[in-house]
PDB file of C-alpha atoms in Angstrom:
ATOM      1  CA  UNK A   1     120.901  29.024 221.354  1.00 52.00           C
ATOM      2  CA  UNK A   2     118.241  26.368 221.740  1.00 66.00           C
ATOM      3  CA  UNK A   3     116.745  23.454 219.848  1.00 85.00           C
ATOM      4  CA  UNK A   4     113.576  25.434 219.100  1.00 87.00           C
ATOM      5  CA  UNK A   5     113.241  28.041 216.409  1.00 88.00           C
ATOM      6  CA  UNK A   6     110.616  30.793 216.319  1.00 88.00           C
ATOM      7  CA  UNK A   7     109.531  31.192 212.679  1.00 90.00           C
ATOM      8  CA  UNK A   8     106.825  33.864 213.090  1.00 88.00           C
ATOM      9  CA  UNK A   9     108.566  36.285 210.720  1.00 88.00           C
ATOM     10  CA  UNK A  10     109.089  33.610 208.055  1.00 88.00           C
ATOM     11  CA  UNK A  11     105.395  32.711 208.124  1.00 88.00           C
ATOM     12  CA  UNK A  12     104.397  36.390 207.817  1.00 88.00           C
ATOM     13  CA  UNK A  13     106.920  37.066 205.023  1.00 88.00           C
ATOM     14  CA  UNK A  14     106.898  34.068 202.642  1.00 89.00           C
ATOM     15  CA  UNK A  15     110.034  33.763 200.541  1.00 90.00           C
ATOM     16  CA  UNK A  16     112.200  35.795 202.925  1.00 92.00           C
ATOM     17  CA  UNK A  17     115.311  33.926 204.095  1.00 94.00           C
ATOM     18  CA  UNK A  18     116.345  34.070 207.766  1.00 94.00           C
ATOM     19  CA  UNK A  19     119.622  32.882 209.323  1.00 95.00           C
ATOM     20  CA  UNK A  20     119.671  30.766 212.474  1.00 94.00           C
ATOM     21  CA  UNK A  21     121.990  28.934 214.842  1.00 94.00           C
ATOM     22  CA  UNK A  22     120.808  26.212 217.189  1.00 92.00           C
ATOM     23  CA  UNK A  23     122.210  23.641 219.541  1.00 92.00           C
ATOM     24  CA  UNK A  24     120.457  20.652 221.016  1.00 92.00           C
ATOM     25  CA  UNK A  25     120.869  17.615 223.188  1.00 93.00           C
ATOM     26  CA  UNK A  26     120.402  14.172 221.668  1.00 92.00           C
ATOM     27  CA  UNK A  27     119.932  11.172 223.950  1.00 93.00           C
ATOM     28  CA  UNK A  28     122.316   8.243 223.633  1.00 93.00           C
ATOM     29  CA  UNK A  29     120.912   5.622 221.277  1.00 93.00           C
ATOM     30  CA  UNK A  30     121.648   2.210 219.822  1.00 92.00           C
ATOM     31  CA  UNK A  31     122.511   2.204 216.129  1.00 89.00           C
ATOM     32  CA  UNK A  32     122.810  -1.286 214.643  1.00 85.00           C
ATOM     33  CA  UNK A  33     123.369  -2.693 218.129  1.00 86.00           C
ATOM     34  CA  UNK A  34     126.124  -0.269 219.141  1.00 89.00           C
ATOM     35  CA  UNK A  35     125.724   2.599 221.613  1.00 93.00           C
ATOM     36  CA  UNK A  36     126.157   6.012 219.990  1.00 95.00           C
ATOM     37  CA  UNK A  37     126.426   9.295 221.884  1.00 96.00           C
ATOM     38  CA  UNK A  38     126.297  12.761 220.305  1.00 96.00           C
ATOM     39  CA  UNK A  39     127.948  15.708 222.082  1.00 96.00           C
ATOM     40  CA  UNK A  40     128.368  19.382 221.128  1.00 95.00           C
ATOM     41  CA  UNK A  41     125.455  19.168 218.684  1.00 96.00           C
ATOM     42  CA  UNK A  42     124.844  22.365 216.712  1.00 95.00           C
ATOM     43  CA  UNK A  43     123.235  23.507 213.481  1.00 95.00           C
ATOM     44  CA  UNK A  44     123.736  26.673 211.465  1.00 96.00           C
ATOM     45  CA  UNK A  45     121.843  27.694 208.370  1.00 95.00           C
ATOM     46  CA  UNK A  46     118.772  29.435 207.002  1.00 95.00           C
ATOM     47  CA  UNK A  47     115.010  28.932 206.882  1.00 95.00           C
ATOM     48  CA  UNK A  48     112.287  30.192 204.555  1.00 95.00           C
ATOM     49  CA  UNK A  49     108.524  30.306 205.085  1.00 91.00           C
ATOM     50  CA  UNK A  50     106.047  29.414 202.367  1.00 88.00           C
ATOM     51  CA  UNK A  51     102.387  29.425 203.344  1.00 82.00           C
ATOM     52  CA  UNK A  52     101.949  26.788 206.037  1.00 86.00           C
ATOM     53  CA  UNK A  53     105.415  25.229 205.589  1.00 90.00           C
ATOM     54  CA  UNK A  54     108.963  26.189 206.521  1.00 93.00           C
ATOM     55  CA  UNK A  55     112.021  24.892 204.651  1.00 93.00           C
ATOM     56  CA  UNK A  56     115.304  24.650 206.491  1.00 94.00           C
ATOM     57  CA  UNK A  57     118.814  24.372 205.000  1.00 96.00           C
ATOM     58  CA  UNK A  58     121.694  23.944 207.428  1.00 96.00           C
ATOM     59  CA  UNK A  59     124.838  22.114 208.400  1.00 97.00           C
ATOM     60  CA  UNK A  60     124.619  20.047 211.581  1.00 96.00           C
ATOM     61  CA  UNK A  61     127.807  19.231 213.476  1.00 96.00           C
ATOM     62  CA  UNK A  62     128.557  17.047 216.489  1.00 97.00           C
ATOM     63  CA  UNK A  63     131.139  14.932 218.223  1.00 97.00           C
ATOM     64  CA  UNK A  64     130.056  11.299 218.091  1.00 97.00           C
ATOM     65  CA  UNK A  65     131.258   8.568 220.440  1.00 96.00           C
ATOM     66  CA  UNK A  66     130.798   4.828 219.961  1.00 96.00           C
ATOM     67  CA  UNK A  67     132.945   1.713 220.215  1.00 95.00           C
ATOM     68  CA  UNK A  68     135.450   0.189 217.839  1.00 93.00           C
ATOM     69  CA  UNK A  69     133.958  -2.618 215.753  1.00 92.00           C
ATOM     70  CA  UNK A  70     137.095  -4.750 216.246  1.00 91.00           C
ATOM     71  CA  UNK A  71     138.409  -4.125 219.783  1.00 91.00           C
ATOM     72  CA  UNK A  72     135.435  -2.404 221.488  1.00 92.00           C
ATOM     73  CA  UNK A  73     137.571   0.582 222.583  1.00 92.00           C
ATOM     74  CA  UNK A  74     135.810   3.956 222.779  1.00 94.00           C
ATOM     75  CA  UNK A  75     136.023   5.956 219.534  1.00 95.00           C
ATOM     76  CA  UNK A  76     135.259   9.691 219.297  1.00 96.00           C
ATOM     77  CA  UNK A  77     135.184  11.603 216.037  1.00 95.00           C
ATOM     78  CA  UNK A  78     133.732  14.830 214.629  1.00 96.00           C
ATOM     79  CA  UNK A  79     130.832  14.557 212.206  1.00 96.00           C
ATOM     80  CA  UNK A  80     129.008  17.018 209.934  1.00 96.00           C
ATOM     81  CA  UNK A  81     125.807  16.547 207.964  1.00 96.00           C
ATOM     82  CA  UNK A  82     123.847  18.628 205.511  1.00 96.00           C
ATOM     83  CA  UNK A  83     120.363  19.230 206.847  1.00 95.00           C
ATOM     84  CA  UNK A  84     117.479  19.732 204.421  1.00 95.00           C
ATOM     85  CA  UNK A  85     114.180  19.637 206.291  1.00 94.00           C
ATOM     86  CA  UNK A  86     110.638  20.709 205.650  1.00 94.00           C
ATOM     87  CA  UNK A  87     108.236  21.516 208.465  1.00 93.00           C
ATOM     88  CA  UNK A  88     104.449  21.749 208.052  1.00 91.00           C
ATOM     89  CA  UNK A  89     101.522  22.491 210.344  1.00 88.00           C
ATOM     90  CA  UNK A  90      99.552  19.489 209.064  1.00 86.00           C
ATOM     91  CA  UNK A  91     101.142  16.088 208.364  1.00 81.00           C
ATOM     92  CA  UNK A  92     101.146  15.151 204.690  1.00 82.00           C
ATOM     93  CA  UNK A  93     100.696  11.399 204.030  1.00 86.00           C
ATOM     94  CA  UNK A  94     102.381  11.917 200.650  1.00 87.00           C
ATOM     95  CA  UNK A  95     105.513  13.316 202.325  1.00 85.00           C
ATOM     96  CA  UNK A  96     106.551  11.153 205.303  1.00 85.00           C
ATOM     97  CA  UNK A  97     109.902  12.974 205.599  1.00 87.00           C
ATOM     98  CA  UNK A  98     108.148  16.179 206.613  1.00 91.00           C
ATOM     99  CA  UNK A  99     108.286  17.301 210.257  1.00 92.00           C
ATOM    100  CA  UNK A 100     105.283  18.865 211.970  1.00 90.00           C
ATOM    101  CA  UNK A 101     105.184  22.070 214.009  1.00 90.00           C
ATOM    102  CA  UNK A 102     102.635  23.896 216.095  1.00 86.00           C
ATOM    103  CA  UNK A 103     102.005  27.636 216.370  1.00 85.00           C
ATOM    104  CA  UNK A 104     105.193  29.271 215.086  1.00 87.00           C
ATOM    105  CA  UNK A 105     107.889  27.187 216.798  1.00 90.00           C
ATOM    106  CA  UNK A 106     109.971  24.459 215.154  1.00 92.00           C
ATOM    107  CA  UNK A 107     111.512  21.717 217.287  1.00 93.00           C
ATOM    108  CA  UNK A 108     114.806  20.954 215.516  1.00 93.00           C
ATOM    109  CA  UNK A 109     116.101  18.015 217.564  1.00 93.00           C
ATOM    110  CA  UNK A 110     114.530  15.231 215.453  1.00 93.00           C
ATOM    111  CA  UNK A 111     115.645  16.752 212.153  1.00 94.00           C
ATOM    112  CA  UNK A 112     119.200  17.292 213.398  1.00 95.00           C
ATOM    113  CA  UNK A 113     119.392  13.776 214.878  1.00 94.00           C
ATOM    114  CA  UNK A 114     118.112  12.187 211.661  1.00 94.00           C
ATOM    115  CA  UNK A 115     120.675  14.050 209.543  1.00 95.00           C
ATOM    116  CA  UNK A 116     123.573  13.112 211.855  1.00 95.00           C
ATOM    117  CA  UNK A 117     122.579   9.431 212.054  1.00 95.00           C
ATOM    118  CA  UNK A 118     122.618   9.216 208.258  1.00 94.00           C
ATOM    119  CA  UNK A 119     126.227  10.456 208.269  1.00 95.00           C
ATOM    120  CA  UNK A 120     127.531   7.872 210.749  1.00 94.00           C
ATOM    121  CA  UNK A 121     130.250   5.570 209.412  1.00 92.00           C
ATOM    122  CA  UNK A 122     129.273   1.961 208.683  1.00 90.00           C
ATOM    123  CA  UNK A 123     131.814   0.828 211.289  1.00 90.00           C
ATOM    124  CA  UNK A 124     133.678   2.769 213.931  1.00 93.00           C
ATOM    125  CA  UNK A 125     137.381   1.868 214.108  1.00 93.00           C
ATOM    126  CA  UNK A 126     139.848   3.148 216.717  1.00 92.00           C
ATOM    127  CA  UNK A 127     142.500   3.037 213.985  1.00 92.00           C
ATOM    128  CA  UNK A 128     142.583   1.660 210.463  1.00 91.00           C
ATOM    129  CA  UNK A 129     144.927  -1.219 211.358  1.00 92.00           C
ATOM    130  CA  UNK A 130     143.127  -2.243 214.574  1.00 91.00           C
ATOM    131  CA  UNK A 131     143.970  -5.879 215.376  1.00 90.00           C
ATOM    132  CA  UNK A 132     140.797  -6.487 217.375  1.00 89.00           C
ATOM    133  CA  UNK A 133     140.247  -9.062 220.102  1.00 88.00           C
ATOM    134  CA  UNK A 134     141.478 -12.634 220.294  1.00 86.00           C
ATOM    135  CA  UNK A 135     138.494 -14.852 219.392  1.00 83.00           C
ATOM    136  CA  UNK A 136     139.519 -17.369 222.067  1.00 80.00           C
ATOM    137  CA  UNK A 137     140.516 -15.412 225.163  1.00 81.00           C
ATOM    138  CA  UNK A 138     139.316 -11.876 224.341  1.00 82.00           C
ATOM    139  CA  UNK A 139     142.704 -10.172 224.745  1.00 86.00           C
ATOM    140  CA  UNK A 140     142.957  -6.812 223.002  1.00 87.00           C
ATOM    141  CA  UNK A 141     145.632  -7.559 220.395  1.00 88.00           C
ATOM    142  CA  UNK A 142     146.469  -3.841 220.048  1.00 88.00           C
ATOM    143  CA  UNK A 143     147.804  -3.670 223.604  1.00 87.00           C
ATOM    144  CA  UNK A 144     149.466  -7.064 223.996  1.00 84.00           C
ATOM    145  CA  UNK A 145     150.054 -10.476 222.543  1.00 84.00           C
ATOM    146  CA  UNK A 146     147.682 -13.354 223.077  1.00 81.00           C
ATOM    147  CA  UNK A 147     148.495 -16.244 225.416  1.00 74.00           C
ATOM    148  CA  UNK A 148     146.364 -18.766 223.491  1.00 75.00           C
ATOM    149  CA  UNK A 149     148.034 -21.640 221.685  1.00 58.00           C
ATOM    150  CA  UNK A 150     147.815 -21.369 217.904  1.00 57.00           C
ATOM    151  CA  UNK A 151     147.006 -25.009 217.185  1.00 54.00           C
ATOM    152  CA  UNK A 152     144.322 -25.453 219.864  1.00 56.00           C
ATOM    153  CA  UNK A 153     141.155 -26.017 217.831  1.00 56.00           C
ATOM    154  CA  UNK A 154     139.138 -27.914 220.433  1.00 58.00           C
ATOM    155  CA  UNK A 155     136.802 -24.990 221.061  1.00 60.00           C
ATOM    156  CA  UNK A 156     137.007 -23.269 217.685  1.00 63.00           C
ATOM    157  CA  UNK A 157     133.676 -23.597 215.853  1.00 66.00           C
ATOM    158  CA  UNK A 158     135.419 -23.062 212.491  1.00 66.00           C
ATOM    159  CA  UNK A 159     137.925 -25.909 212.894  1.00 67.00           C
ATOM    160  CA  UNK A 160     135.830 -28.186 210.665  1.00 68.00           C
ATOM    161  CA  UNK A 161     136.020 -25.642 207.850  1.00 70.00           C
ATOM    162  CA  UNK A 162     139.834 -25.532 208.049  1.00 69.00           C
ATOM    163  CA  UNK A 163     140.071 -29.226 207.088  1.00 68.00           C
ATOM    164  CA  UNK A 164     137.938 -28.605 203.982  1.00 72.00           C
ATOM    165  CA  UNK A 165     140.218 -25.779 202.833  1.00 69.00           C
ATOM    166  CA  UNK A 166     143.420 -27.677 203.621  1.00 72.00           C
ATOM    167  CA  UNK A 167     142.236 -30.783 201.751  1.00 71.00           C
ATOM    168  CA  UNK A 168     140.982 -28.775 198.744  1.00 68.00           C
ATOM    169  CA  UNK A 169     137.540 -30.303 199.065  1.00 59.00           C
ATOM    170  CA  UNK A 170     134.708 -28.792 197.069  1.00 64.00           C
ATOM    171  CA  UNK A 171     131.906 -27.242 199.012  1.00 55.00           C
TER     172      UNK A 171
END
């Protein structure tokens, strides 16, 4: 399997559906400031030719690794995305979601990556009840207790807000 797909038969026989399986390699990227790595990326589905375009329907799967939004621990989870892509020989300004191809070979990596990125969770969490890091000393509160003193507000930038809440002042 490869990330390219030869669609010669689909272009010669418009309307005929062809099955395919593909795997690809996606480079590590930053998504909203967090590193995201995709492993074991694969797609399985069908494609159909229609004149100078090829429509692709598939399911893309991968194992995605990033870091926990609360404690920064590494998080790995499986992900699946429906892939609906259209490829054309000439770019269409009216259809910016269309992918281009040359000769009779489709490069699937961009379409697969785009579908998987859209399925990423808003936040990665190592576990639902992750306690995160201590805002003062940075201790991972999932693995141990913090050594900071509770009442020490000298370096807390939100200490001024606490007095407003405690005194029931209007903001």
